[in-house]
PDB file of C-alpha atoms in Angstrom:
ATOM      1  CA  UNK A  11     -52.953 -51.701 142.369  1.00 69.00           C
ATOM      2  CA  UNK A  12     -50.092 -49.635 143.975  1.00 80.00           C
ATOM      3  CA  UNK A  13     -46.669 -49.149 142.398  1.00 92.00           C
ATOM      4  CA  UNK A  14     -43.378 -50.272 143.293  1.00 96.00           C
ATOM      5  CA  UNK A  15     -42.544 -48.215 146.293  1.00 96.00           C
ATOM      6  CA  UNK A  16     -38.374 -47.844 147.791  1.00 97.00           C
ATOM      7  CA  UNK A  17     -37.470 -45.968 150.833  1.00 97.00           C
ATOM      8  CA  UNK A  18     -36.220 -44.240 151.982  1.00 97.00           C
ATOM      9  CA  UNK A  19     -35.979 -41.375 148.355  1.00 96.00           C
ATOM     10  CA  UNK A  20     -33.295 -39.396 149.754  1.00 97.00           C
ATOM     11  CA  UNK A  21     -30.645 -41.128 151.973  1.00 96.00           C
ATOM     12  CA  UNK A  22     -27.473 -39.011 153.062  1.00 98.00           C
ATOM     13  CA  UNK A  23     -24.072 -40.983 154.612  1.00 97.00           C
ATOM     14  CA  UNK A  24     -20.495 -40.728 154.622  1.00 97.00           C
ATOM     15  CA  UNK A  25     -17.785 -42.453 153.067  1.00 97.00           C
ATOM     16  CA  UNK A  26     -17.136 -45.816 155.398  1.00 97.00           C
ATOM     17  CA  UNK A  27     -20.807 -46.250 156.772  1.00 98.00           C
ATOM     18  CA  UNK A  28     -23.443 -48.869 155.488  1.00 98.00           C
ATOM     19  CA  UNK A  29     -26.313 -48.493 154.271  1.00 98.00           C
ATOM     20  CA  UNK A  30     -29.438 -50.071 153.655  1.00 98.00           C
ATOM     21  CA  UNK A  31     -32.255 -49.679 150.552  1.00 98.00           C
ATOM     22  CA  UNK A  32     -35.639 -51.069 150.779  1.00 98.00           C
ATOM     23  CA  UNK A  33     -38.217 -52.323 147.543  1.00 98.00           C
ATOM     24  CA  UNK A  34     -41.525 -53.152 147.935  1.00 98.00           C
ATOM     25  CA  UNK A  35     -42.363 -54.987 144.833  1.00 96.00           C
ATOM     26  CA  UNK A  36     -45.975 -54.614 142.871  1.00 95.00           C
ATOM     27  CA  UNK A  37     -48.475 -57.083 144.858  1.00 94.00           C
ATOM     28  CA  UNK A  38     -48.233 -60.622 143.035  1.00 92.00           C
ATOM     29  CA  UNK A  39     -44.787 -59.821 141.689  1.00 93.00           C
ATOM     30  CA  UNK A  40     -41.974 -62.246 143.035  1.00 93.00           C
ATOM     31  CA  UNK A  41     -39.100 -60.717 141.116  1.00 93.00           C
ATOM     32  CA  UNK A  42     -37.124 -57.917 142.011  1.00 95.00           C
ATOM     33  CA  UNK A  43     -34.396 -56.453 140.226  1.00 95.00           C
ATOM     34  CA  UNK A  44     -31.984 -53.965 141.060  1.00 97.00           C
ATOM     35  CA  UNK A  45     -29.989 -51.180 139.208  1.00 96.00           C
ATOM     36  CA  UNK A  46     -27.333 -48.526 139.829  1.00 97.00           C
ATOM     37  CA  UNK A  47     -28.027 -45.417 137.858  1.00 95.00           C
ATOM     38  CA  UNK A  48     -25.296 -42.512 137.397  1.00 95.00           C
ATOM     39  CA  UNK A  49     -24.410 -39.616 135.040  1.00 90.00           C
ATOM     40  CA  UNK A  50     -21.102 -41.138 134.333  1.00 88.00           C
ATOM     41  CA  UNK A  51     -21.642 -45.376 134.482  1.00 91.00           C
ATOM     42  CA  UNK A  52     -25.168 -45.113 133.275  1.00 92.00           C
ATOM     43  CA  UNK A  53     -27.778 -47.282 134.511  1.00 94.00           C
ATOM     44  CA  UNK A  54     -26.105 -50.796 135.453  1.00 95.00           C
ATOM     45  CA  UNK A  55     -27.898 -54.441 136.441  1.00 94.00           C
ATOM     46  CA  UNK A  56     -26.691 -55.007 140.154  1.00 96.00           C
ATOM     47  CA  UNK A  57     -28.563 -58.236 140.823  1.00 93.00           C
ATOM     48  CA  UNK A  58     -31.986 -60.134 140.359  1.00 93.00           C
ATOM     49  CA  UNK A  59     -34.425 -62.267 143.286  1.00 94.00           C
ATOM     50  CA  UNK A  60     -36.885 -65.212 142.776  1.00 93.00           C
ATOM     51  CA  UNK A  61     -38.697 -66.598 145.521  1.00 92.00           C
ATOM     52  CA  UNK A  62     -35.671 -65.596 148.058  1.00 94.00           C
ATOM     53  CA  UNK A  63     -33.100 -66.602 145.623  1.00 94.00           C
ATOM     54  CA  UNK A  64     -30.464 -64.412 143.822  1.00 93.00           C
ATOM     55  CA  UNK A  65     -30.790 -65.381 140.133  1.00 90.00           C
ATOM     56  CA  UNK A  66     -28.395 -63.151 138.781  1.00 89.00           C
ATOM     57  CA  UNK A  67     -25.696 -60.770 139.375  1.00 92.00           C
ATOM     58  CA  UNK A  68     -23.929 -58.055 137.934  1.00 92.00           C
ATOM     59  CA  UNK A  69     -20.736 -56.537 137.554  1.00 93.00           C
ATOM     60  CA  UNK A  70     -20.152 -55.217 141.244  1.00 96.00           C
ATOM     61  CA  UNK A  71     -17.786 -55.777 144.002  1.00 96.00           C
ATOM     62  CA  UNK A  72     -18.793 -57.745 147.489  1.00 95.00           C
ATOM     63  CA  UNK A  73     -19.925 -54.155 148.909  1.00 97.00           C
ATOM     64  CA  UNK A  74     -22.976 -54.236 147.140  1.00 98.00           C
ATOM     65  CA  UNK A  75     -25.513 -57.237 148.317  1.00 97.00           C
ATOM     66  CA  UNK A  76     -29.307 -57.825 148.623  1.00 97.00           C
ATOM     67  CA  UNK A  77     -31.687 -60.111 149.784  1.00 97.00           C
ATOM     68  CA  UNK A  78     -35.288 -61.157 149.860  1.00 97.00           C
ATOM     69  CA  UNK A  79     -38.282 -62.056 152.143  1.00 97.00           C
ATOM     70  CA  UNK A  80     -40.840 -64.022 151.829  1.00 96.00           C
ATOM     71  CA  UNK A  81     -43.353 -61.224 150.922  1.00 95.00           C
ATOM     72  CA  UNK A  82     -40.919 -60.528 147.963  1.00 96.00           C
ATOM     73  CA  UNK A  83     -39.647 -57.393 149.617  1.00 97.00           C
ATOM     74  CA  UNK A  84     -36.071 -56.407 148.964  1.00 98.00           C
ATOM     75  CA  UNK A  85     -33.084 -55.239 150.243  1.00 98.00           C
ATOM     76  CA  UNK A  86     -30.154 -53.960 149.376  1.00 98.00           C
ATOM     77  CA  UNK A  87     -27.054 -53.117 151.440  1.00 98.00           C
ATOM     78  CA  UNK A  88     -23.854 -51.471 150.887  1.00 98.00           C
ATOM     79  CA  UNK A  89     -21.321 -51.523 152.966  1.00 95.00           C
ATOM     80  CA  UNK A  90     -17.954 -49.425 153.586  1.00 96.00           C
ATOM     81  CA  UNK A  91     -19.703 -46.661 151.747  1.00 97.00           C
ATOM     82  CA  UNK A  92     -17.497 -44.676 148.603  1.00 97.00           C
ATOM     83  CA  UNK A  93     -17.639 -41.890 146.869  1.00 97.00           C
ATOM     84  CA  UNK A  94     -18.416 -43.284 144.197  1.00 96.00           C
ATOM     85  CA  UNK A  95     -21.666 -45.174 145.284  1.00 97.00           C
ATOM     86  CA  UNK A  96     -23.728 -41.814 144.806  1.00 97.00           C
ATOM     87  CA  UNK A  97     -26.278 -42.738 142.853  1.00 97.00           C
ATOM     88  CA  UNK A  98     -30.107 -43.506 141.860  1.00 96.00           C
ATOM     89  CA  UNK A  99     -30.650 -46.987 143.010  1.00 97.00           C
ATOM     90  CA  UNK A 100     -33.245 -48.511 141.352  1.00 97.00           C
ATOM     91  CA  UNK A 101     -35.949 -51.434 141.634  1.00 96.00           C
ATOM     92  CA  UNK A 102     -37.950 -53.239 139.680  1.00 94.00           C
ATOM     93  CA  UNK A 103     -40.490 -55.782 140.021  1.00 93.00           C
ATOM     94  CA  UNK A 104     -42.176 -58.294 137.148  1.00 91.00           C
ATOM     95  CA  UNK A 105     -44.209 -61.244 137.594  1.00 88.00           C
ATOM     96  CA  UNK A 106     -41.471 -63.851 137.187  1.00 83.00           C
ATOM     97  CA  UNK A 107     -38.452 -62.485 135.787  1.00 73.00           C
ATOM     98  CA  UNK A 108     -38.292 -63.104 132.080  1.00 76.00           C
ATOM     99  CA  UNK A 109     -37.480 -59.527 131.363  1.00 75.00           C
ATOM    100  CA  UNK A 110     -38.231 -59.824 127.566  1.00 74.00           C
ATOM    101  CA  UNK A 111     -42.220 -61.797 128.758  1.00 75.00           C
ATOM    102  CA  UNK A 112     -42.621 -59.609 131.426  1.00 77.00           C
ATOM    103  CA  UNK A 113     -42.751 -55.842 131.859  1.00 84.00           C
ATOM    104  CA  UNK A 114     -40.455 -54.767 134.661  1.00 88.00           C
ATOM    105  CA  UNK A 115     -42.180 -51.810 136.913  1.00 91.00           C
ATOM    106  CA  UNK A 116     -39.759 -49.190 137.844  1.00 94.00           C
ATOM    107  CA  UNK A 117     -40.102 -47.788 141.314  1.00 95.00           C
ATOM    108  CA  UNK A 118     -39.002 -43.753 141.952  1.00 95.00           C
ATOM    109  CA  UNK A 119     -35.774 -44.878 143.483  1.00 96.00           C
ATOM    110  CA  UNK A 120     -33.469 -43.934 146.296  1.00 97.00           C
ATOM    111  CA  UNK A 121     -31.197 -41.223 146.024  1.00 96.00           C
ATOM    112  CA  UNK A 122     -27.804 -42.197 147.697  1.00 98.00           C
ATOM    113  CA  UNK A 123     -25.288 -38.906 148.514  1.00 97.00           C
ATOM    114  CA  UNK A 124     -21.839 -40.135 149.800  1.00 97.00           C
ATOM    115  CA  UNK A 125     -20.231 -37.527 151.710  1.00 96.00           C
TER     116      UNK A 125
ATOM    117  CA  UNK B  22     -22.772 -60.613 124.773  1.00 74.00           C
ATOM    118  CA  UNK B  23     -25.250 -57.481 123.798  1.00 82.00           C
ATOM    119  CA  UNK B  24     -24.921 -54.030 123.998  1.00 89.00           C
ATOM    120  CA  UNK B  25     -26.691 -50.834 122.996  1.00 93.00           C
ATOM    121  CA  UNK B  26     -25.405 -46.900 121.838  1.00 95.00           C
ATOM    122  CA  UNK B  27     -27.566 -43.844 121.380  1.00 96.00           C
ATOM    123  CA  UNK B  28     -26.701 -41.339 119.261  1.00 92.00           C
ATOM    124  CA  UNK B  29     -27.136 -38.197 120.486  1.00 92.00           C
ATOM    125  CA  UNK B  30     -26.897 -37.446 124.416  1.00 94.00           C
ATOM    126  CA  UNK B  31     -29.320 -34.313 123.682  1.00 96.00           C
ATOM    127  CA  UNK B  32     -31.560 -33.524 121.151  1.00 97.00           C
ATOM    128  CA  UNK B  33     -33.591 -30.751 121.047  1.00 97.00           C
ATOM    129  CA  UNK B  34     -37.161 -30.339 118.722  1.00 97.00           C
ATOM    130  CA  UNK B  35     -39.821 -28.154 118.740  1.00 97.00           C
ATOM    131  CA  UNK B  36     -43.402 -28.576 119.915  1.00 97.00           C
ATOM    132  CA  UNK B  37     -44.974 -30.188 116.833  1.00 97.00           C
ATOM    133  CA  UNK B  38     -41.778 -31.043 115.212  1.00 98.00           C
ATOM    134  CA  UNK B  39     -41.165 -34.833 114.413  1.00 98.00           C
ATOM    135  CA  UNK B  40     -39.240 -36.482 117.439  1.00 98.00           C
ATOM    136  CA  UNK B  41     -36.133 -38.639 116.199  1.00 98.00           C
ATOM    137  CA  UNK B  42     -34.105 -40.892 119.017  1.00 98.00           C
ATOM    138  CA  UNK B  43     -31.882 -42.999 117.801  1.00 97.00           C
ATOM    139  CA  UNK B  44     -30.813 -46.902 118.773  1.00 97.00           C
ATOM    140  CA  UNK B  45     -28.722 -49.151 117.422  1.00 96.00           C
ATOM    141  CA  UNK B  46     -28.092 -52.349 118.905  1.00 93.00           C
ATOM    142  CA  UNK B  47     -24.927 -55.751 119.322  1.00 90.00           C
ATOM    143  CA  UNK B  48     -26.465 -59.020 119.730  1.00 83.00           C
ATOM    144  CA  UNK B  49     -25.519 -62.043 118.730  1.00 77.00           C
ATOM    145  CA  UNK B  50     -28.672 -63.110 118.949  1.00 81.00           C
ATOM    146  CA  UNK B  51     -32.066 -61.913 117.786  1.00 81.00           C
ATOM    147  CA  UNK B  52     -32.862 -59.035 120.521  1.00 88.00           C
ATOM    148  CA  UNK B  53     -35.389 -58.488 122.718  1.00 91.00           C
ATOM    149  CA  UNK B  54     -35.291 -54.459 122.565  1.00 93.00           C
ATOM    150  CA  UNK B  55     -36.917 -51.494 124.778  1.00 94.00           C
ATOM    151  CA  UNK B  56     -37.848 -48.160 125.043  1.00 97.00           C
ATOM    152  CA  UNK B  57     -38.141 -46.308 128.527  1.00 96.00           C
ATOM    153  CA  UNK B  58     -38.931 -42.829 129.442  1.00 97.00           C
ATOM    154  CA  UNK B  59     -37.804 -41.574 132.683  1.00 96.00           C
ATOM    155  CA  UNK B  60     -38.907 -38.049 133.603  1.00 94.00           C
ATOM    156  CA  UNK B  61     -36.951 -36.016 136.797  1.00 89.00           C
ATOM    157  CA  UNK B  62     -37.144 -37.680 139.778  1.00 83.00           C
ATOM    158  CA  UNK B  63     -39.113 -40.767 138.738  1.00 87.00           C
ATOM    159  CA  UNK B  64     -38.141 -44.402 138.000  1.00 91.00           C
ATOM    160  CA  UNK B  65     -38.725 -45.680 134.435  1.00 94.00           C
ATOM    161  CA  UNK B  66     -42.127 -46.142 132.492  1.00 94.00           C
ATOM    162  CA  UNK B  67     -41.865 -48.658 129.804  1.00 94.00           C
ATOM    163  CA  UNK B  68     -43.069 -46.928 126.081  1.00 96.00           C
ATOM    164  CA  UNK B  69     -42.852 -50.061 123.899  1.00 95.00           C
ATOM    165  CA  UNK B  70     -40.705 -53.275 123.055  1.00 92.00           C
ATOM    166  CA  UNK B  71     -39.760 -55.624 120.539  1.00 92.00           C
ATOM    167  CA  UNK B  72     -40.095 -59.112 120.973  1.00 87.00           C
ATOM    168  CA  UNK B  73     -40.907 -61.358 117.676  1.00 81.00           C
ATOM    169  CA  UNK B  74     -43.451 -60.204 115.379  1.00 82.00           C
ATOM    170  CA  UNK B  75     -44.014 -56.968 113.544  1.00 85.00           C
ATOM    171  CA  UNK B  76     -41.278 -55.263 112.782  1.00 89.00           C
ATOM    172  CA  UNK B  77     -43.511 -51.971 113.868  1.00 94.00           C
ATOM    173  CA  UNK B  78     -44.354 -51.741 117.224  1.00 95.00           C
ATOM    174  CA  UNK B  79     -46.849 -48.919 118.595  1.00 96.00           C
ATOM    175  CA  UNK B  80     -46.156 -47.663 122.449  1.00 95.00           C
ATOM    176  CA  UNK B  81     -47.772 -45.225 124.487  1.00 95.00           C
ATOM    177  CA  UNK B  82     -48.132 -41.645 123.925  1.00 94.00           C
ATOM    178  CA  UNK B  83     -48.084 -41.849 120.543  1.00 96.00           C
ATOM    179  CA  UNK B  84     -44.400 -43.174 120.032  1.00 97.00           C
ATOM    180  CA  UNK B  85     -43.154 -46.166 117.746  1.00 97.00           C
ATOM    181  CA  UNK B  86     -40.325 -48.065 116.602  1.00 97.00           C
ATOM    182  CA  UNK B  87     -38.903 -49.888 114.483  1.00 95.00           C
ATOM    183  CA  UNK B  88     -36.372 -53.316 114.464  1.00 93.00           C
ATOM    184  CA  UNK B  89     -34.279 -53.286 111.410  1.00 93.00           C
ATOM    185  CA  UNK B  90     -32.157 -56.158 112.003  1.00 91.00           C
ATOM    186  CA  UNK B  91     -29.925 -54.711 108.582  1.00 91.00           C
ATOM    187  CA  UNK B  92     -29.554 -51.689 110.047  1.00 92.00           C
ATOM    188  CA  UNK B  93     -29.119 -53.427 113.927  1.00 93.00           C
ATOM    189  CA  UNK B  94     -31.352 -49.985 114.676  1.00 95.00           C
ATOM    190  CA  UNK B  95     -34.596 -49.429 116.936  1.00 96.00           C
ATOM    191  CA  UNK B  96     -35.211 -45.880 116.129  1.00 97.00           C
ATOM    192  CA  UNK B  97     -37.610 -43.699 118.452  1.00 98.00           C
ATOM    193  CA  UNK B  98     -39.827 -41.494 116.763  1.00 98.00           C
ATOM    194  CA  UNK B  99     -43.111 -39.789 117.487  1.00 98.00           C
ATOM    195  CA  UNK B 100     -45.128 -37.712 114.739  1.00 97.00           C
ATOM    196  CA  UNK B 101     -45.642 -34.761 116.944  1.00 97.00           C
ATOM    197  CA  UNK B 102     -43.785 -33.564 120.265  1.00 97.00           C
ATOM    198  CA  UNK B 103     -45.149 -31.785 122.512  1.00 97.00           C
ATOM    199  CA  UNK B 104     -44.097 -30.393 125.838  1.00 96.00           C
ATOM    200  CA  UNK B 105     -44.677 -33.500 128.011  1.00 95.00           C
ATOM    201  CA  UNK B 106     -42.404 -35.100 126.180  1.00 97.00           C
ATOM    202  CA  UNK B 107     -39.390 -33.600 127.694  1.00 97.00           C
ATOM    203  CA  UNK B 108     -37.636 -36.147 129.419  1.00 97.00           C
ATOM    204  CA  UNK B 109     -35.048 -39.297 129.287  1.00 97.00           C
ATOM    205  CA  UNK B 110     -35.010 -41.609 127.107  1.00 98.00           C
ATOM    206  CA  UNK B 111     -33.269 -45.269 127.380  1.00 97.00           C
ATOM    207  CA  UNK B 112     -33.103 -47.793 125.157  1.00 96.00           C
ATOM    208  CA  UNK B 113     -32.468 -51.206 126.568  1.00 94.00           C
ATOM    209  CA  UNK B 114     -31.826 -54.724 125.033  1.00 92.00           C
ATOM    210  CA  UNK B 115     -32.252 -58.445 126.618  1.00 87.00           C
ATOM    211  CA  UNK B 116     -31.432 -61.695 124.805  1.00 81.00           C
ATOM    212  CA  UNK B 117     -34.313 -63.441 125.475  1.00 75.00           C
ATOM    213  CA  UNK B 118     -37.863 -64.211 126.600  1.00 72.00           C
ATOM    214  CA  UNK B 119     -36.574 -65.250 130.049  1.00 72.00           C
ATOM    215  CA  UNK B 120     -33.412 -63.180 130.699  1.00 77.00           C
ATOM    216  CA  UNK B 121     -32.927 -61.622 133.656  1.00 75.00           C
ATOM    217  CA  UNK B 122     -31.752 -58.386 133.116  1.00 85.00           C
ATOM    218  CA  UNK B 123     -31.495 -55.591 130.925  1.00 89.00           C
ATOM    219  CA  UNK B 124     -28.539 -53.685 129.359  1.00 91.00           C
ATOM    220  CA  UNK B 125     -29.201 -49.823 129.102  1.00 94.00           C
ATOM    221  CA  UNK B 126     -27.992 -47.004 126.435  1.00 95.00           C
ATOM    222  CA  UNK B 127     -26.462 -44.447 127.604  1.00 95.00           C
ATOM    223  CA  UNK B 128     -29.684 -42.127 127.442  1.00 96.00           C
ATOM    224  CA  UNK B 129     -31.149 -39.125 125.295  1.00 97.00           C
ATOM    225  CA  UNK B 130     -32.131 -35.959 127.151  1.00 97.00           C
ATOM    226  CA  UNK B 131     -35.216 -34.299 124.974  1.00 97.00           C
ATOM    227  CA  UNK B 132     -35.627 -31.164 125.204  1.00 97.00           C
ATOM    228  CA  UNK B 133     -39.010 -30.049 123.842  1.00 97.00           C
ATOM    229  CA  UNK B 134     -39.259 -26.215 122.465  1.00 96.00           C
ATOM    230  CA  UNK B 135     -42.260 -24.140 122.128  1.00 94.00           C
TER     231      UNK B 135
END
């Protein structure tokens, strides 16, 4: 069974622009989680989706937003683009969500450079 | 609210040596708690959890860890290191069964030395 896979790995912008992650969840899974990971914040929950539906949300401002499809592929978009949003963005899939009954798969991430 | 430290941003052992990474954990609750392993340029590979249950719990690679609710600690220790072992390691906490996300520690780089 293949792995959570996110494109693109390496993604290069400038401060200002928009940009958009993609998750392709493990085959079966219907939730998809999201994280932030950097050297000085750590690794931080940005948001959750069920079945199309945000189920939970972190600590983020309005930049940061996601959806989901019907094939319980992700994405996640952030727009007017800081400094500050360099980072390891990470996803993770699990059967239905229950983080402490089901083991979240990690994908390899997307590594986000803001110029 | 629940949240997690780890002691020690770096530790450093040598190949055979006993591996030591330490947790401790806030809950208010009893915890759901985690171990992940991230090695450069990879996503995270879950190494064992807590849930109810034994107090012990056996992951992969020949780590375990145990919950000491006295001590609010879910030390990380493996009998042996050896050079694959080099990596990150997080501990992470969640409140329950069907939470929906989990808080992170701040990491421990291990550096493995032959």
């Amino acid at each position: 069974k293949a792995g959570v896979t996110q494109t693109p790995r390496y993604l290069i912008k400038t401060r200002g622009q928009q940009v958009t992650l993609s998750c392709s969840p493990i085959s079966g899974h219907r939730s998809v989680s999201w994280y932030q990971q950097t050297p000085g914040q750590g690794l931080q929950f940005l948001f959750e989706y069920f079945s199309e539906t945000q189920r939970n949300k972190g600590n983020f401002p309005g930049r940061f937003s996601g959806r989901q499809f019907s094939n319980s592929r992700s994405e996640m978009n952030v727009s007017t683009l800081e400094l500050g949003d360099s980072a390891l963005y990470l996803c993770a899939s699990s059967q239905t969500g229950g983080v402490g009954n089901n083991e979240q798969f990690f994908g390899p991430g997307t590594r986000l450079t803001v110029l | 609210a629940q949240s997690v430290t780890q002691l020690g941003s770096h530790v450093s052992v040598s190949e055979g040596a006993l591996v030591l990474l330490r947790c401790n954990y806030s809950s208010s609750v009893p915890p759901y708690l985690f171990w992940y392993v991230q090695y450069p340029n990879q996503g995270l590979q879950l190494l064992l959890k807590y849930t109810t249950g034994a107090t012990l719990v056996k992951g992969i690679n020949g780590f375990e860890a145990e919950f000491k609710k006295s001590e609010t600690s879910f030390h990380l220790t493996k009998p042996s290191a050896h050079m694959s072992d080099a990596a990150e390691y997080f501990c992470a906490v969640t409140l329950s069964g069907s939470a929906r996300q989990l808080t992170f520690g701040s990491g421990t780089q291990l550096t493995v030395l032959p």
